[in-house]
């Protein structure tokens, strides 16, 4: 089989699996026509005040750092699978990538972004 045929088979299989999961979930989910279902609150507690309130910047910094290291992990998995064929230049490029990430971590650590106050 060629690469194009493999791609089409995987794509069609994915579409069928996702469609089947959505249809099964729709068929088996409990149905409720309660008026409270459309209320704008979470966890059963009505909201008080305005929804435009400020959050501490620490939440955003923590989320950005999490995303940075999550992307690092995603990029290292494909590299690890072909590490033998890359040679020394591939190793050097990944070491540079890790070095830049460690510099970012050191900077965030020095600025106190990792401390939860």
Short mmCIF file of N, CA and C in Angstrom, two decimals:
data_model
loop_
_atom_site.label_atom_id
_atom_site.label_comp_id
_atom_site.label_asym_id
_atom_site.label_seq_id
_atom_site.Cartn_x
_atom_site.Cartn_y
_atom_site.Cartn_z
N UNK A 1 0.83 -1.19 0.00
CA UNK A 1 0.00 0.00 0.00
C UNK A 1 0.88 1.25 0.00
N UNK A 2 0.44 2.24 -0.69
CA UNK A 2 1.22 3.47 -0.73
C UNK A 2 0.88 4.36 0.47
N UNK A 3 1.66 5.40 0.63
CA UNK A 3 1.48 6.31 1.76
C UNK A 3 0.13 7.04 1.66
N UNK A 4 -0.27 7.40 0.46
CA UNK A 4 -1.55 8.08 0.28
C UNK A 4 -2.73 7.21 0.67
N UNK A 5 -2.67 5.92 0.31
CA UNK A 5 -3.75 5.00 0.67
C UNK A 5 -3.79 4.81 2.18
N UNK A 6 -2.62 4.70 2.81
CA UNK A 6 -2.57 4.57 4.27
C UNK A 6 -3.18 5.79 4.95
N UNK A 7 -2.86 6.97 4.42
CA UNK A 7 -3.41 8.20 4.99
C UNK A 7 -4.93 8.23 4.88
N UNK A 8 -5.46 7.85 3.73
CA UNK A 8 -6.91 7.84 3.52
C UNK A 8 -7.58 6.84 4.46
N UNK A 9 -6.97 5.66 4.63
CA UNK A 9 -7.54 4.64 5.51
C UNK A 9 -7.58 5.15 6.95
N UNK A 10 -6.50 5.78 7.41
CA UNK A 10 -6.45 6.31 8.77
C UNK A 10 -7.46 7.45 8.94
N UNK A 11 -7.55 8.32 7.96
CA UNK A 11 -8.48 9.45 8.03
C UNK A 11 -9.93 8.97 8.08
N UNK A 12 -10.30 8.03 7.22
CA UNK A 12 -11.67 7.50 7.21
C UNK A 12 -11.97 6.77 8.51
N UNK A 13 -11.02 6.00 9.01
CA UNK A 13 -11.21 5.30 10.28
C UNK A 13 -11.41 6.28 11.42
N UNK A 14 -10.64 7.35 11.45
CA UNK A 14 -10.77 8.35 12.50
C UNK A 14 -12.14 9.03 12.43
N UNK A 15 -12.58 9.37 11.23
CA UNK A 15 -13.89 10.01 11.08
C UNK A 15 -15.01 9.09 11.54
N UNK A 16 -14.92 7.82 11.18
CA UNK A 16 -15.94 6.85 11.58
C UNK A 16 -15.94 6.66 13.10
N UNK A 17 -14.76 6.57 13.70
CA UNK A 17 -14.68 6.37 15.16
C UNK A 17 -15.23 7.58 15.91
N UNK A 18 -14.88 8.78 15.49
CA UNK A 18 -15.38 9.98 16.15
C UNK A 18 -16.89 10.10 15.96
N UNK A 19 -17.36 9.86 14.75
CA UNK A 19 -18.80 9.90 14.51
C UNK A 19 -19.55 8.87 15.34
N UNK A 20 -19.01 7.67 15.43
CA UNK A 20 -19.66 6.62 16.23
C UNK A 20 -19.70 7.02 17.71
N UNK A 21 -18.62 7.59 18.22
CA UNK A 21 -18.59 8.01 19.62
C UNK A 21 -19.62 9.11 19.88
N UNK A 22 -19.74 10.07 18.96
CA UNK A 22 -20.72 11.14 19.13
C UNK A 22 -22.15 10.60 19.08
N UNK A 23 -22.42 9.71 18.16
CA UNK A 23 -23.78 9.15 18.04
C UNK A 23 -24.14 8.30 19.25
N UNK A 24 -23.21 7.47 19.71
CA UNK A 24 -23.48 6.63 20.89
C UNK A 24 -23.69 7.51 22.12
N UNK A 25 -22.88 8.54 22.28
CA UNK A 25 -23.06 9.45 23.40
C UNK A 25 -24.40 10.17 23.35
N UNK A 26 -24.81 10.58 22.17
CA UNK A 26 -26.10 11.27 22.01
C UNK A 26 -27.26 10.33 22.32
N UNK A 27 -27.15 9.06 21.90
CA UNK A 27 -28.23 8.10 22.13
C UNK A 27 -28.33 7.68 23.59
N UNK A 28 -27.19 7.53 24.27
CA UNK A 28 -27.20 7.02 25.64
C UNK A 28 -27.26 8.10 26.71
N UNK A 29 -27.06 9.35 26.35
CA UNK A 29 -27.06 10.43 27.35
C UNK A 29 -28.46 10.66 27.89
N UNK A 30 -28.55 10.95 29.20
CA UNK A 30 -29.87 11.25 29.76
C UNK A 30 -30.38 12.59 29.22
N UNK A 31 -31.65 12.64 28.97
CA UNK A 31 -32.27 13.84 28.42
C UNK A 31 -33.05 14.55 29.52
N UNK A 32 -32.84 15.85 29.66
CA UNK A 32 -33.55 16.64 30.66
C UNK A 32 -33.96 17.97 30.04
N UNK A 33 -35.21 18.32 30.19
CA UNK A 33 -35.71 19.58 29.68
C UNK A 33 -35.97 20.57 30.81
N UNK A 34 -35.20 20.48 31.86
CA UNK A 34 -35.35 21.34 33.03
C UNK A 34 -34.92 22.77 32.68
N UNK A 35 -35.65 23.77 33.20
CA UNK A 35 -35.32 25.17 32.91
C UNK A 35 -34.01 25.58 33.55
N UNK A 36 -33.61 24.94 34.64
CA UNK A 36 -32.36 25.29 35.31
C UNK A 36 -31.13 24.87 34.52
N UNK A 37 -31.34 24.05 33.54
CA UNK A 37 -30.21 23.56 32.75
C UNK A 37 -29.50 24.69 32.01
N UNK A 38 -30.22 25.75 31.67
CA UNK A 38 -29.63 26.86 30.95
C UNK A 38 -29.13 27.98 31.85
N UNK A 39 -29.17 27.81 33.17
CA UNK A 39 -28.73 28.84 34.09
C UNK A 39 -27.21 29.03 34.03
N UNK A 40 -26.75 30.27 34.18
CA UNK A 40 -25.31 30.54 34.06
C UNK A 40 -24.55 30.39 35.37
N UNK A 41 -24.54 29.24 35.96
CA UNK A 41 -23.74 29.00 37.15
C UNK A 41 -23.08 27.63 37.07
N UNK A 42 -22.10 27.45 37.91
CA UNK A 42 -21.39 26.18 37.95
C UNK A 42 -21.50 25.61 39.35
N UNK A 43 -21.48 24.31 39.47
CA UNK A 43 -21.44 23.60 40.74
C UNK A 43 -22.65 23.89 41.62
N UNK A 44 -23.74 24.38 41.05
CA UNK A 44 -24.95 24.60 41.82
C UNK A 44 -24.95 25.88 42.64
N UNK A 45 -23.92 26.69 42.55
CA UNK A 45 -23.85 27.92 43.32
C UNK A 45 -24.09 29.09 42.38
N UNK A 46 -25.12 29.89 42.62
CA UNK A 46 -25.36 31.05 41.75
C UNK A 46 -24.21 32.06 41.85
N UNK A 47 -23.95 32.74 40.77
CA UNK A 47 -22.87 33.73 40.76
C UNK A 47 -23.30 34.98 41.50
N UNK A 48 -22.31 35.65 42.10
CA UNK A 48 -22.55 36.92 42.79
C UNK A 48 -21.63 37.96 42.19
N UNK A 49 -22.14 39.12 41.94
CA UNK A 49 -21.31 40.19 41.43
C UNK A 49 -21.07 40.06 39.93
N UNK A 50 -20.11 40.86 39.48
CA UNK A 50 -19.79 40.87 38.06
C UNK A 50 -18.80 39.77 37.71
N UNK A 51 -18.84 39.35 36.49
CA UNK A 51 -17.89 38.31 36.06
C UNK A 51 -16.57 38.92 35.59
N UNK A 52 -16.49 40.24 35.55
CA UNK A 52 -15.26 40.93 35.13
C UNK A 52 -14.41 41.25 36.35
N UNK A 53 -13.78 40.23 36.90
CA UNK A 53 -12.91 40.47 38.04
C UNK A 53 -11.48 40.10 37.66
N UNK A 54 -10.54 40.70 38.36
CA UNK A 54 -9.13 40.47 38.04
C UNK A 54 -8.63 39.21 38.72
N UNK A 55 -7.74 38.51 38.02
CA UNK A 55 -7.07 37.35 38.57
C UNK A 55 -5.60 37.67 38.74
N UNK A 56 -4.98 36.97 39.64
CA UNK A 56 -3.55 37.17 39.85
C UNK A 56 -2.78 36.72 38.61
N UNK A 57 -1.71 37.44 38.30
CA UNK A 57 -0.90 37.13 37.13
C UNK A 57 -0.20 35.78 37.28
N UNK A 58 -0.06 35.31 38.50
CA UNK A 58 0.60 34.03 38.75
C UNK A 58 -0.09 32.86 38.06
N UNK A 59 -1.41 32.93 37.94
CA UNK A 59 -2.14 31.86 37.26
C UNK A 59 -1.73 31.78 35.78
N UNK A 60 -1.62 32.93 35.15
CA UNK A 60 -1.26 32.97 33.73
C UNK A 60 0.19 32.53 33.52
N UNK A 61 1.09 32.99 34.38
CA UNK A 61 2.50 32.58 34.26
C UNK A 61 2.65 31.08 34.45
N UNK A 62 1.94 30.54 35.41
CA UNK A 62 2.01 29.11 35.66
C UNK A 62 1.49 28.34 34.45
N UNK A 63 0.41 28.82 33.84
CA UNK A 63 -0.15 28.15 32.66
C UNK A 63 0.80 28.22 31.48
N UNK A 64 1.45 29.35 31.29
CA UNK A 64 2.40 29.49 30.17
C UNK A 64 3.59 28.56 30.37
N UNK A 65 4.09 28.46 31.60
CA UNK A 65 5.20 27.54 31.85
C UNK A 65 4.78 26.09 31.64
N UNK A 66 3.57 25.75 32.04
CA UNK A 66 3.08 24.40 31.81
C UNK A 66 3.02 24.10 30.31
N UNK A 67 2.49 25.03 29.52
CA UNK A 67 2.41 24.83 28.08
C UNK A 67 3.80 24.71 27.46
N UNK A 68 4.74 25.49 27.94
CA UNK A 68 6.09 25.44 27.40
C UNK A 68 6.70 24.04 27.57
N UNK A 69 6.57 23.48 28.76
CA UNK A 69 7.16 22.16 28.98
C UNK A 69 6.31 21.04 28.40
N UNK A 70 5.04 21.28 28.20
CA UNK A 70 4.20 20.31 27.53
C UNK A 70 4.60 20.22 26.05
N UNK A 71 4.84 21.34 25.42
CA UNK A 71 5.28 21.35 24.02
C UNK A 71 6.65 20.72 23.91
N UNK A 72 7.50 20.95 24.89
CA UNK A 72 8.83 20.32 24.88
C UNK A 72 8.69 18.80 24.86
N UNK A 73 7.82 18.27 25.70
CA UNK A 73 7.63 16.82 25.76
C UNK A 73 7.10 16.29 24.43
N UNK A 74 6.17 16.99 23.84
CA UNK A 74 5.59 16.55 22.56
C UNK A 74 6.65 16.56 21.46
N UNK A 75 7.56 17.52 21.49
CA UNK A 75 8.60 17.59 20.46
C UNK A 75 9.73 16.59 20.69
N UNK A 76 9.92 16.15 21.93
CA UNK A 76 11.00 15.20 22.19
C UNK A 76 10.63 13.76 21.84
N UNK A 77 9.36 13.42 21.85
CA UNK A 77 8.97 12.05 21.51
C UNK A 77 9.32 11.66 20.07
N UNK A 78 8.99 12.46 19.07
CA UNK A 78 9.39 12.07 17.71
C UNK A 78 10.91 12.04 17.55
N UNK A 79 11.60 12.94 18.21
CA UNK A 79 13.06 12.95 18.12
C UNK A 79 13.64 11.66 18.69
N UNK A 80 13.06 11.18 19.80
CA UNK A 80 13.58 9.97 20.43
C UNK A 80 13.39 8.73 19.56
N UNK A 81 12.39 8.74 18.70
CA UNK A 81 12.15 7.56 17.86
C UNK A 81 13.14 7.45 16.71
N UNK A 82 13.70 8.57 16.26
CA UNK A 82 14.63 8.53 15.13
C UNK A 82 16.02 9.00 15.51
N UNK A 83 16.39 8.86 16.77
CA UNK A 83 17.65 9.42 17.26
C UNK A 83 18.87 8.81 16.58
N UNK A 84 18.83 7.54 16.20
CA UNK A 84 19.99 6.92 15.55
C UNK A 84 20.25 7.48 14.16
N UNK A 85 19.19 7.78 13.43
CA UNK A 85 19.38 8.26 12.06
C UNK A 85 19.76 9.74 11.98
N UNK A 86 19.61 10.48 13.07
CA UNK A 86 19.93 11.90 13.04
C UNK A 86 21.42 12.18 13.14
N UNK A 87 22.13 11.35 13.84
CA UNK A 87 23.57 11.54 13.97
C UNK A 87 23.92 12.63 14.97
N UNK A 88 25.13 13.13 14.86
CA UNK A 88 25.64 14.10 15.80
C UNK A 88 24.93 15.45 15.65
N UNK A 89 24.62 15.83 14.43
CA UNK A 89 23.94 17.11 14.20
C UNK A 89 22.55 17.12 14.83
N UNK A 90 21.84 16.02 14.76
CA UNK A 90 20.53 15.92 15.39
C UNK A 90 20.64 16.01 16.90
N UNK A 91 21.65 15.36 17.46
CA UNK A 91 21.87 15.44 18.90
C UNK A 91 22.20 16.86 19.33
N UNK A 92 23.02 17.54 18.55
CA UNK A 92 23.39 18.92 18.87
C UNK A 92 22.17 19.84 18.80
N UNK A 93 21.32 19.64 17.83
CA UNK A 93 20.13 20.51 17.71
C UNK A 93 19.18 20.29 18.88
N UNK A 94 19.00 19.05 19.32
CA UNK A 94 18.12 18.78 20.45
C UNK A 94 18.74 19.30 21.75
N UNK A 95 20.04 19.18 21.88
CA UNK A 95 20.69 19.72 23.07
C UNK A 95 20.55 21.25 23.11
N UNK A 96 20.64 21.91 21.97
CA UNK A 96 20.42 23.35 21.92
C UNK A 96 18.98 23.69 22.30
N UNK A 97 18.03 22.90 21.81
CA UNK A 97 16.62 23.08 22.14
C UNK A 97 16.41 22.96 23.65
N UNK A 98 16.99 21.94 24.26
CA UNK A 98 16.87 21.75 25.70
C UNK A 98 17.58 22.86 26.46
N UNK A 99 18.70 23.33 25.95
CA UNK A 99 19.44 24.42 26.59
C UNK A 99 18.59 25.70 26.64
N UNK A 100 17.91 26.02 25.55
CA UNK A 100 17.05 27.19 25.52
C UNK A 100 15.90 27.04 26.52
N UNK A 101 15.33 25.85 26.62
CA UNK A 101 14.25 25.63 27.58
C UNK A 101 14.74 25.73 29.02
N UNK A 102 15.93 25.22 29.28
CA UNK A 102 16.49 25.33 30.63
C UNK A 102 16.78 26.79 30.97
N UNK A 103 17.23 27.57 29.98
CA UNK A 103 17.42 29.00 30.21
C UNK A 103 16.09 29.67 30.57
N UNK A 104 15.03 29.31 29.88
CA UNK A 104 13.71 29.85 30.20
C UNK A 104 13.25 29.46 31.59
N UNK A 105 13.51 28.22 31.97
CA UNK A 105 13.16 27.76 33.32
C UNK A 105 13.96 28.51 34.37
N UNK A 106 15.25 28.69 34.12
CA UNK A 106 16.10 29.42 35.08
C UNK A 106 15.63 30.86 35.23
N UNK A 107 15.25 31.49 34.14
CA UNK A 107 14.75 32.86 34.17
C UNK A 107 13.46 32.94 34.99
N UNK A 108 12.54 32.01 34.73
CA UNK A 108 11.27 32.01 35.47
C UNK A 108 11.52 31.74 36.95
N UNK A 109 12.45 30.86 37.25
CA UNK A 109 12.77 30.54 38.63
C UNK A 109 13.36 31.76 39.33
N UNK A 110 14.26 32.46 38.64
CA UNK A 110 14.90 33.65 39.22
C UNK A 110 13.88 34.76 39.46
N UNK A 111 12.91 34.91 38.56
CA UNK A 111 11.89 35.94 38.71
C UNK A 111 10.82 35.57 39.74
N UNK A 112 10.83 34.33 40.22
CA UNK A 112 9.85 33.90 41.22
C UNK A 112 8.53 33.46 40.64
N UNK A 113 8.50 33.13 39.36
CA UNK A 113 7.24 32.72 38.73
C UNK A 113 6.80 31.33 39.18
N UNK A 114 7.70 30.55 39.73
CA UNK A 114 7.34 29.19 40.16
C UNK A 114 6.88 29.13 41.61
N UNK A 115 6.94 30.25 42.31
CA UNK A 115 6.50 30.29 43.71
C UNK A 115 5.02 30.64 43.76
N UNK A 116 4.27 29.83 44.47
CA UNK A 116 2.83 30.04 44.58
C UNK A 116 2.56 30.83 45.85
N UNK A 117 2.25 32.11 45.70
CA UNK A 117 2.01 32.96 46.88
C UNK A 117 0.56 33.27 47.06
#
